[in-house]
XYZ file of C-alpha atoms in Angstrom:
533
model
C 181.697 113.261 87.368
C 179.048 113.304 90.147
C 179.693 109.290 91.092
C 183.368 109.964 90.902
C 183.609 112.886 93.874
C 181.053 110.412 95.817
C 183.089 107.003 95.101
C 186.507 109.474 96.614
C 184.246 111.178 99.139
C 182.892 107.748 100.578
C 186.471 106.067 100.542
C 187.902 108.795 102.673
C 184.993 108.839 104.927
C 185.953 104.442 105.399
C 189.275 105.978 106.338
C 188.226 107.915 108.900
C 186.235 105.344 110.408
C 188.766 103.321 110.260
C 191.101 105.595 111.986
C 188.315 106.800 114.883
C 187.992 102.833 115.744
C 191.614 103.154 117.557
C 190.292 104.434 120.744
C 193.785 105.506 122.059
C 194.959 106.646 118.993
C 192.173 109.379 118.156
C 190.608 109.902 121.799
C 187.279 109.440 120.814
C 184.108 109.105 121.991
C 181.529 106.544 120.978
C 179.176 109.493 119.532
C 182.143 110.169 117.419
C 182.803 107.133 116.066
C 178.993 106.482 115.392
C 178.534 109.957 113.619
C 181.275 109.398 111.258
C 179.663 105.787 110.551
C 176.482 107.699 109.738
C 178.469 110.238 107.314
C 179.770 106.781 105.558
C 176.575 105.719 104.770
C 175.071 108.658 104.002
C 177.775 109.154 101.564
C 177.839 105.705 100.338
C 173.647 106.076 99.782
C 174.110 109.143 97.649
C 176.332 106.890 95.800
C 174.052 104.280 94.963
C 171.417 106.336 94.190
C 173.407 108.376 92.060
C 173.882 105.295 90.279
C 170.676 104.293 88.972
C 168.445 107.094 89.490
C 168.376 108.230 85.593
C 167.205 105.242 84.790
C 163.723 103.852 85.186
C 164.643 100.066 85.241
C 167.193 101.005 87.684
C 168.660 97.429 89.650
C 166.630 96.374 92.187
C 169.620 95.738 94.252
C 171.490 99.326 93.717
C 168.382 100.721 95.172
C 168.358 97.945 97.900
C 171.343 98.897 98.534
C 170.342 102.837 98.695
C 167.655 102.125 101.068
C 169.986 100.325 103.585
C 172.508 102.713 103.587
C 170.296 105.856 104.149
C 168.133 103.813 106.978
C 171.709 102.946 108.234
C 172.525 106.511 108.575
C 168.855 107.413 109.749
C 168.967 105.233 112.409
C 172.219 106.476 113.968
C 171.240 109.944 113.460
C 167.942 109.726 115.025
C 170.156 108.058 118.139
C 172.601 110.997 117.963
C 169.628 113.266 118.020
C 167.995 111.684 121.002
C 171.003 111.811 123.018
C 173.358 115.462 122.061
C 170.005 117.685 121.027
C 171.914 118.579 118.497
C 169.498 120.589 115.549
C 172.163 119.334 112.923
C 171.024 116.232 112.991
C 167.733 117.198 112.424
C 168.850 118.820 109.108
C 170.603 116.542 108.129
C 167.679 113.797 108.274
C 164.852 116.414 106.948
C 167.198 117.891 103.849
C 168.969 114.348 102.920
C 168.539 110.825 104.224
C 164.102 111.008 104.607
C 164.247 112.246 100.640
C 166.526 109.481 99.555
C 164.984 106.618 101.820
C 161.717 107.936 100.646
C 162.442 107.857 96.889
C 163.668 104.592 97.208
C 161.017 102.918 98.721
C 159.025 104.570 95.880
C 161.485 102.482 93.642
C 161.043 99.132 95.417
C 157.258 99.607 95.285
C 157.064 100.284 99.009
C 153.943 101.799 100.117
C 153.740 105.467 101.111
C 151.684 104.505 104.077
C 154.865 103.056 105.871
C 156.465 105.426 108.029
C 160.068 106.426 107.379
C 161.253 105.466 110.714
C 159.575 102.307 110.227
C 161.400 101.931 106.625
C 164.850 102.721 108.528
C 164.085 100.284 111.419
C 163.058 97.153 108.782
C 166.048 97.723 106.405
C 168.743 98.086 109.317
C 171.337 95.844 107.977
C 170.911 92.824 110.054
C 174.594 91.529 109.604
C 176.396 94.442 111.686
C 175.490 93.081 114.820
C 178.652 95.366 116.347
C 177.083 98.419 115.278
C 173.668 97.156 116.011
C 174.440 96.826 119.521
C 176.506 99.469 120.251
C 173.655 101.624 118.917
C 171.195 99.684 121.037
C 173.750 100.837 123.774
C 173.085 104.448 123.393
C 169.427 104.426 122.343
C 167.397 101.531 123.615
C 164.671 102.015 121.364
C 166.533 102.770 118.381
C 165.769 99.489 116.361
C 161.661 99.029 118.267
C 159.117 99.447 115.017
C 156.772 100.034 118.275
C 158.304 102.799 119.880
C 156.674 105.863 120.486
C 158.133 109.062 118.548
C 159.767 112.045 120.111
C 156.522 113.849 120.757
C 154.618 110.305 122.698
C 152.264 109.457 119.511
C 152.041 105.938 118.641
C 151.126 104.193 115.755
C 147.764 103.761 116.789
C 147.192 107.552 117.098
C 147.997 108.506 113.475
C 145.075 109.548 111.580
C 144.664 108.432 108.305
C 142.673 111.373 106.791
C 141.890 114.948 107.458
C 139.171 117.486 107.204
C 139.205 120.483 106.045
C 136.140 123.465 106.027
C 133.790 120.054 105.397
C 136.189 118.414 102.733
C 137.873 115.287 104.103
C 141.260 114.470 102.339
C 143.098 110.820 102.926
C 146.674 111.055 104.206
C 148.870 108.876 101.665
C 152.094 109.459 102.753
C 152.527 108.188 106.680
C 155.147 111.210 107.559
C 152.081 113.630 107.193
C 150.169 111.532 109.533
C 153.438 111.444 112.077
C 153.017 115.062 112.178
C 149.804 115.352 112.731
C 149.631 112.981 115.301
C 152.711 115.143 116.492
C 150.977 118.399 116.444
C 147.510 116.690 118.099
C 150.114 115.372 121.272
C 151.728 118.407 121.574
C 148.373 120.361 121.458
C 146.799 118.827 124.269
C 150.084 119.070 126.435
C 150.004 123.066 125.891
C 146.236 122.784 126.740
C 146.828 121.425 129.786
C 149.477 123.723 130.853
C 147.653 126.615 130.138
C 144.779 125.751 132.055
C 147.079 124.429 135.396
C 147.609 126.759 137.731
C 151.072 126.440 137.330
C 150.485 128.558 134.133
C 147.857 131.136 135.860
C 151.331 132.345 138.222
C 153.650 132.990 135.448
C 153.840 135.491 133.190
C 153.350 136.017 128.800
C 156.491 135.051 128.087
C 156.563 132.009 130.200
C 153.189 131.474 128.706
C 154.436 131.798 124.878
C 157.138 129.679 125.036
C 154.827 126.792 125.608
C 154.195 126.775 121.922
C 157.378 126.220 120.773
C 156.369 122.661 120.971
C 153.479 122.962 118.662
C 155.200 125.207 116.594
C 158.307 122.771 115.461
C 156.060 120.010 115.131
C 153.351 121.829 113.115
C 156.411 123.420 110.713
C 157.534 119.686 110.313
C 154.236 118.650 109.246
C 154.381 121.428 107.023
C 157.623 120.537 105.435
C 156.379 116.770 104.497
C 153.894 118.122 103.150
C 155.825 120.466 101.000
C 158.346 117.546 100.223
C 155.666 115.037 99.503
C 153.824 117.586 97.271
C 157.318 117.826 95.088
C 157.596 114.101 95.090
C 154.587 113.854 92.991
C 155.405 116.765 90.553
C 159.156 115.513 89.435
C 157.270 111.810 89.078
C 155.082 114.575 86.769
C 150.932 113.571 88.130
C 148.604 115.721 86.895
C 146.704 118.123 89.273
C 143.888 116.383 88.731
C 144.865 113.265 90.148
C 143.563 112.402 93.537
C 146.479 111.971 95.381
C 147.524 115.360 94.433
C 144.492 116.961 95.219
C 144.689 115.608 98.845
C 148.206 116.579 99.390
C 146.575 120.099 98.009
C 144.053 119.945 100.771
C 146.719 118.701 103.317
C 148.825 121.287 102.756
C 146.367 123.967 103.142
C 145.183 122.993 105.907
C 148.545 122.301 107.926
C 150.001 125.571 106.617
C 146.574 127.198 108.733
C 147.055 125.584 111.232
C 150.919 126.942 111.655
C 149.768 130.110 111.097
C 147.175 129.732 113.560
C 149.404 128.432 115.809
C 151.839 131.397 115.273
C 149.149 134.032 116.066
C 147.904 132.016 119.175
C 151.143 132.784 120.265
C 151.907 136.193 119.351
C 148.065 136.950 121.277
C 149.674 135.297 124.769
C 152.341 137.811 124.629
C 149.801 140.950 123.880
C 147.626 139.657 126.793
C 144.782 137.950 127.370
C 142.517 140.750 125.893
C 144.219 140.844 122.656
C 145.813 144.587 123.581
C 142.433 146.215 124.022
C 143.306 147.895 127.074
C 146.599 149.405 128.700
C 146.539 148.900 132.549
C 149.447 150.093 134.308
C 152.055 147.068 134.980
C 153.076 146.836 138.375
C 156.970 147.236 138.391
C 159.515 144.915 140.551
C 160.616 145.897 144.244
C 164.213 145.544 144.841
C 164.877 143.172 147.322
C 164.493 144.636 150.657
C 167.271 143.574 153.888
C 166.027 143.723 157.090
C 168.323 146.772 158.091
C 167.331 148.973 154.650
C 165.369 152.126 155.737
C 164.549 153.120 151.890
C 160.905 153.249 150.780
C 160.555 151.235 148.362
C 157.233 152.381 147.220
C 155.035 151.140 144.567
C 155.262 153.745 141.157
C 152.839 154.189 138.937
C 154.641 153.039 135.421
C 155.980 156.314 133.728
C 155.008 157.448 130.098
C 158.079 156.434 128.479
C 157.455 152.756 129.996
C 153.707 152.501 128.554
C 155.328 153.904 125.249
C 157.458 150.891 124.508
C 154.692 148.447 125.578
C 153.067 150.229 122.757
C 155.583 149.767 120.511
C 155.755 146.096 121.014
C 152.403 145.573 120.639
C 152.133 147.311 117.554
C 155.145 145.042 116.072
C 153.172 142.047 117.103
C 149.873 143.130 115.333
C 151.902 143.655 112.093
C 153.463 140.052 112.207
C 149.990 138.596 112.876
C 148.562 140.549 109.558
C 151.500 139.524 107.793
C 150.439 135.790 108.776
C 147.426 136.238 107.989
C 148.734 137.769 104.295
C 150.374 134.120 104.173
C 147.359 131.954 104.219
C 145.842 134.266 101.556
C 148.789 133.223 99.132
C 148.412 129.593 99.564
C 147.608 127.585 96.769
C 143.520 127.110 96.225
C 142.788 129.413 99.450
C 141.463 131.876 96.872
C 138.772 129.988 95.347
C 136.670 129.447 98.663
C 134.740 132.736 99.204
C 134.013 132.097 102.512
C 137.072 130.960 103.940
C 138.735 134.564 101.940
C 135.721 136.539 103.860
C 136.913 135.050 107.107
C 140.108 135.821 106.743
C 139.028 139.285 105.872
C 137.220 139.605 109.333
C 139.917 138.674 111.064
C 142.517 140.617 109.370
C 140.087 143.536 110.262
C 139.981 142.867 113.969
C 143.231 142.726 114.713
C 143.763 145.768 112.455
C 140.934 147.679 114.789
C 143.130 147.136 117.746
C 146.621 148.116 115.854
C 145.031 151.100 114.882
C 143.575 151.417 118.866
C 146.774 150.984 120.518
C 148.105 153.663 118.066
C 145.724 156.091 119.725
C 146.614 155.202 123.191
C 150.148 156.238 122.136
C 148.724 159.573 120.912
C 146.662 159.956 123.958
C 149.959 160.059 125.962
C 151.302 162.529 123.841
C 148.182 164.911 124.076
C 147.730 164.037 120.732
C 143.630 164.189 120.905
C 142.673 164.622 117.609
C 144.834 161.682 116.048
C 143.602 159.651 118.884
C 139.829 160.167 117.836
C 140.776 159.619 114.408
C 142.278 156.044 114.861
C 139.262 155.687 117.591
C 136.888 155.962 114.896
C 138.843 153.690 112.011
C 138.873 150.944 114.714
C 135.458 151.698 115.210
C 134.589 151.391 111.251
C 136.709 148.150 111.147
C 134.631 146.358 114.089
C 131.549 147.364 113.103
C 132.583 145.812 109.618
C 134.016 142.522 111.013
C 131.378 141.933 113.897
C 128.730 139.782 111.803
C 131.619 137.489 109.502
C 133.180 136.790 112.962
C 129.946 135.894 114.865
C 129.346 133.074 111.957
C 132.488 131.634 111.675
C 133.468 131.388 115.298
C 133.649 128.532 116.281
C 132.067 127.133 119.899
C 135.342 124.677 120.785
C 138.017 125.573 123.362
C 141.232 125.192 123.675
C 144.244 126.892 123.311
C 144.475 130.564 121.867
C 144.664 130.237 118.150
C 143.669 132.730 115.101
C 139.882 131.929 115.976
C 138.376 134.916 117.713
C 135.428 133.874 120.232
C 132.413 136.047 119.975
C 132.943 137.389 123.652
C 136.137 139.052 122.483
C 134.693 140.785 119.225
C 131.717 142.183 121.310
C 134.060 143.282 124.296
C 136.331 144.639 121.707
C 133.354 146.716 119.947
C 131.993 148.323 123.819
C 134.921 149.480 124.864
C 135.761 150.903 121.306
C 132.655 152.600 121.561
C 133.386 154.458 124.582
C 136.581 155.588 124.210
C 135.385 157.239 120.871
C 132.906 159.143 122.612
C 135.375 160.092 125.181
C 138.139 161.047 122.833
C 135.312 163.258 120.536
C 134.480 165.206 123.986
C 138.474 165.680 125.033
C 138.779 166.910 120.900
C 135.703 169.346 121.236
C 136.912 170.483 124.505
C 140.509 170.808 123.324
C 138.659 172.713 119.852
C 136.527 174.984 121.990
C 139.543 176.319 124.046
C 141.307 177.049 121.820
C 138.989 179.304 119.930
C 138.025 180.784 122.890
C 142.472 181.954 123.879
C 142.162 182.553 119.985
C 139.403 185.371 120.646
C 141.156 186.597 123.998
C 144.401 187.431 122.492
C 142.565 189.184 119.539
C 141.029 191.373 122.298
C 143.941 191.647 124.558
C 145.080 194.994 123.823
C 141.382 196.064 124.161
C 141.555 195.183 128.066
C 142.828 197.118 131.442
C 146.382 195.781 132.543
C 147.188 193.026 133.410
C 147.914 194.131 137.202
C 144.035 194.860 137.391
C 142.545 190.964 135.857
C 145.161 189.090 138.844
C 142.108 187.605 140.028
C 140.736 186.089 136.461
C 141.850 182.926 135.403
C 142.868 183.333 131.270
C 141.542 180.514 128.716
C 143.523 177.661 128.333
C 146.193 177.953 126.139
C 145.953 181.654 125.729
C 149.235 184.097 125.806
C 149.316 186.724 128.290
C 150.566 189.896 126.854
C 153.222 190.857 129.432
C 153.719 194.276 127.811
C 150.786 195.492 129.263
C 150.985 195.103 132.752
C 149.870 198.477 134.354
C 149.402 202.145 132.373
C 152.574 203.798 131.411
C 152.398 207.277 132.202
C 150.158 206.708 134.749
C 146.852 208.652 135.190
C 144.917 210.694 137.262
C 142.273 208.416 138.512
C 140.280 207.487 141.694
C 141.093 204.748 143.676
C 139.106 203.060 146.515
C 140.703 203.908 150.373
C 140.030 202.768 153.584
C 137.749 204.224 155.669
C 140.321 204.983 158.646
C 141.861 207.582 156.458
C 138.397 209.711 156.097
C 138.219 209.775 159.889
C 141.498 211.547 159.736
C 140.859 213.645 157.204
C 137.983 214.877 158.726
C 139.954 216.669 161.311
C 141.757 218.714 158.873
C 138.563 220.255 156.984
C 136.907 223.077 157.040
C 133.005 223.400 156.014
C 130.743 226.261 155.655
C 129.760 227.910 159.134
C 132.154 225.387 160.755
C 135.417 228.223 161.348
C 132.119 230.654 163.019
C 131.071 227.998 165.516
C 134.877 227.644 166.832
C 135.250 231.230 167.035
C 132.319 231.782 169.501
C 133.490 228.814 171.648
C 137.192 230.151 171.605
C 135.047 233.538 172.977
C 133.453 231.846 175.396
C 135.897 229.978 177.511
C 138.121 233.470 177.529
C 135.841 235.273 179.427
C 135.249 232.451 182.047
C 138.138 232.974 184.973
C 138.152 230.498 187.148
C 141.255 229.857 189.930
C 143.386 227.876 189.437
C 142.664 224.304 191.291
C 144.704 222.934 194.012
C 144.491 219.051 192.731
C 147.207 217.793 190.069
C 145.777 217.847 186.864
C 145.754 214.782 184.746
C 148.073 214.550 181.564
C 145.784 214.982 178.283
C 145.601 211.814 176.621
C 147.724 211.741 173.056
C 146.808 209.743 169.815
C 144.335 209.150 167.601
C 140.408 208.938 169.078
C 142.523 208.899 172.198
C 144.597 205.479 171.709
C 148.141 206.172 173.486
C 151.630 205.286 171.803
């Protein structure tokens, strides 16, 4: 039933070739016309293999005829690819035509060394010149066995075996050496970027996206790996066999370095100290015109700001422990004890500063005692991680990966260290207040009014009882005067032999008569200690 939908599926497929040739007719473009040539002999290649792939003395020229039809369709894709950037393509030739050319040339006894694009190139059908040169026409290099791949590696600079915490596996299969010679290019050219000063100007997220590079050719590598791996199970090898246990050690070690990869990037966007501290970013000025009087001055970044930094952060230290989950789960990662221990350290570094930047969002929210809390967990977890990541670090440089240099995990353990003996003091001052406005509002009712303690200052956080501000009734009590008012009062009191002394004065000036004098007497002066008004 399954050759019968192909056979109808590739005859309509010639039809529409057929049709897409008459230029003016269908108003086509030569991409056109060469993708629907590709879909023919894709479809036409599932039909041959189809044909004799239950059968292990298949015909030699069914699958002959397999292999030319996929590396047809390969070849035009790959051109399509090169020119439109169009990630269909790309799925197309991962998910269908590099399985069937490469079970294929397992069936003619081709060796796995070969590379696939090497297969397509040698069993182009040589008898369609007109589609050989009107590929030629949009891809020059389409049909060159010499040419370099997309990411610049050439044939001489595909390794042939890889290493692996000291185990050295061969590469059998020559698309896992593509990919690493992929991955190797594409590492050097984010190297040097990151070390121009090109890259010192811009900013993390200009800086991330440099490993999206790396990244797609690392996940390819991972995904030939994964194929070639399933190759060998449905031809049913044992585990045991050598070529299985280097695709084992291949794929552990490329799925790694993905995840190492991954994390490199995810630390770029954090920052180049791996979140440990939260300096205030610098907003953007408006652009200013010549005739705008506005100040435009610099603000310091507001809570809410540092808040979502935070938050971002923390999101990016959960996907790098879920990564490093990942490599955990991969096949034979658990039996090497050291390589599990390392992965341990690492995991609890990056879960020290997750749990730091969580206090530096309590700080903000005078949160003190959760913030000494978390201090002291990311404490524990350095302290714990400190030797296993000063053994296994290695001394090579190069772009930021999973590996954590020793500078980083003693920096990281300092500045731990001080903040927890700052947050402890801010907590003990913070506890010591507050048992001290505990004890004054116990004892406020035991205290004068309020409108006699104006000039004390009451204990942080304390409630001031506003229903005793003065003494209702009041009282008869003494109160301090100024001396101004004694003076006056002095005038208007009598003391003991006092009244006897005026009398005899009074006496005195009676009897004395005296005439009257001729000059104009002066008016007596009025006031207080003889100040006028």
């Amino acid at each position: 039933m399954q050759k019968i939908k192909l056979a109808k599926a590739s005859k309509l497929a010639e039809k529409l070739v057929e049709l897409l040739r008459d230029r003016h007719a269908s108003h086509t473009s030569e991409s056109d016309l060469l993708e629907a040539e590709a879909y023919f002999s894709v479809l036409s290649g599932a039909g041959y293999f189809e044909k004799d792939h239950i059968s292990e003395d298949g015909n030699i020229n069914s699958w002959k005829s397999c292999l030319e039809e996929n590396s047809t369709a390969r070849v035009l894709y790959q051109s399509l690819l090169h020119e439109t950037k169009r990630e269909v393509f790309k799925e197309v030739l991962a998910g269908t035509v590099d399985p069937s050319i490469r079970y294929a040339a397992y069936r003619l006894r081709i060796s796995r060394t070969i590379p696939t694009s090497n297969i397509a190139v040698q069993y182009f059908p040589k008898n369609r010149a007109d589609l050989k040169s009107r590929v030629i026409k949009l891809d020059p290099n389409a049909l060159s066995e010499e040419r370099a791949n997309k990411d610049g590696a050439t044939s001489e600079d595909i390794p042939d075996s890889i290493t692996w915490r000291s185990r050295t596996a061969n590469i059998a299969d020559a698309s896992i050496g593509q990919g690493l010679a992929a991955v190797d290019t594409a590492a050097t050219r984010l190297d040097s970027f990151l070390n121009s000063p090109e890259s010192k100007g811009r900013g993390r997220q200009d800086r991330a996206a440099a490993y999206d590079d790396v990244l797609i050719a690392s996940q390819d590598t991972v995904d030939v790996t994964r194929r070639a791996i399933e190759e060998l199970e449905r031809e049913g090898v044992a585990e045991g066999d050598p070529r299985m246990q280097d695709l084992r050690v291949t794929d552990l070690a490329v799925n790694y370095a993905l995840v190492g990869w991954r994390i490199g990037r995810y630390r770029i966007l954090m920052g180049s100290d791996d979140g440990l501290f939260l300096p205030n970013e610098e907003s953007k000025l408006p652009t200013r015109s010549a005739k705008d009087d506005k100040d435009w001055r610099q603000r310091p970044e507001s809570k809410g700001r540092k808040l979502v930094r935070l938050r971002e952060r923390i999101s990016l230290f959960d996907s790098i422990l879920q990564s490093i989950d990942s490599v955990k789960e991969l096949r034979g990662a658990a039996r090497d004890a050291g390589f599990m221990k390392e992965l341990e350290a690492q995991k609890s570094y990056f879960r020290a500063l997750r749990c730091l930047n969580i206090a530096y969002a309590h700080d903000l929210d005078v949160g003190h005692a959760e913030a000494l809390a978390l201090t002291a967990r990311a404490h524990e977890l350095l302290r714990g991680s400190a030797s296993a990541l000063s053994k296994s670090t290695s001394a090579e440089r190069g772009p930021t990966t999973m590996e954590i240099p020793n500078h980083s995990v003693q920096s990281a353990g300092k500045t731990v260290g001080v903040l927890l003996q700052r947050y402890q003091a801010i907590a003990d001052l913070r506890q010591r207040s507050l048992e001290s406005a505990q004890a004054f509002e116990k004892n406020q009712g035991f205290l004068p009014p309020l409108v006699q303690r104006i000039t004390e200052y009451p204990p942080l956080g304390a409630k001031l009882d506003l229903g005793h501000l003065v003494n209702y009734p009041p009282k008869l009590q003494p109160i301090p005067v100024k001396p101004i008012f004694l003076d006056v009062a002095f005038n208007y009191i009598d003391y003991p032999g006092h009244r006897s002394a005026k009398t005899a004065n009074g006496s005195a000036k009676a009897s004395v008569q005296t005439t009257p004098s001729t000059e104009e007497q002066k008016p007596a002066k009025k006031g207080w200690f003889g100040f006028g008004r």
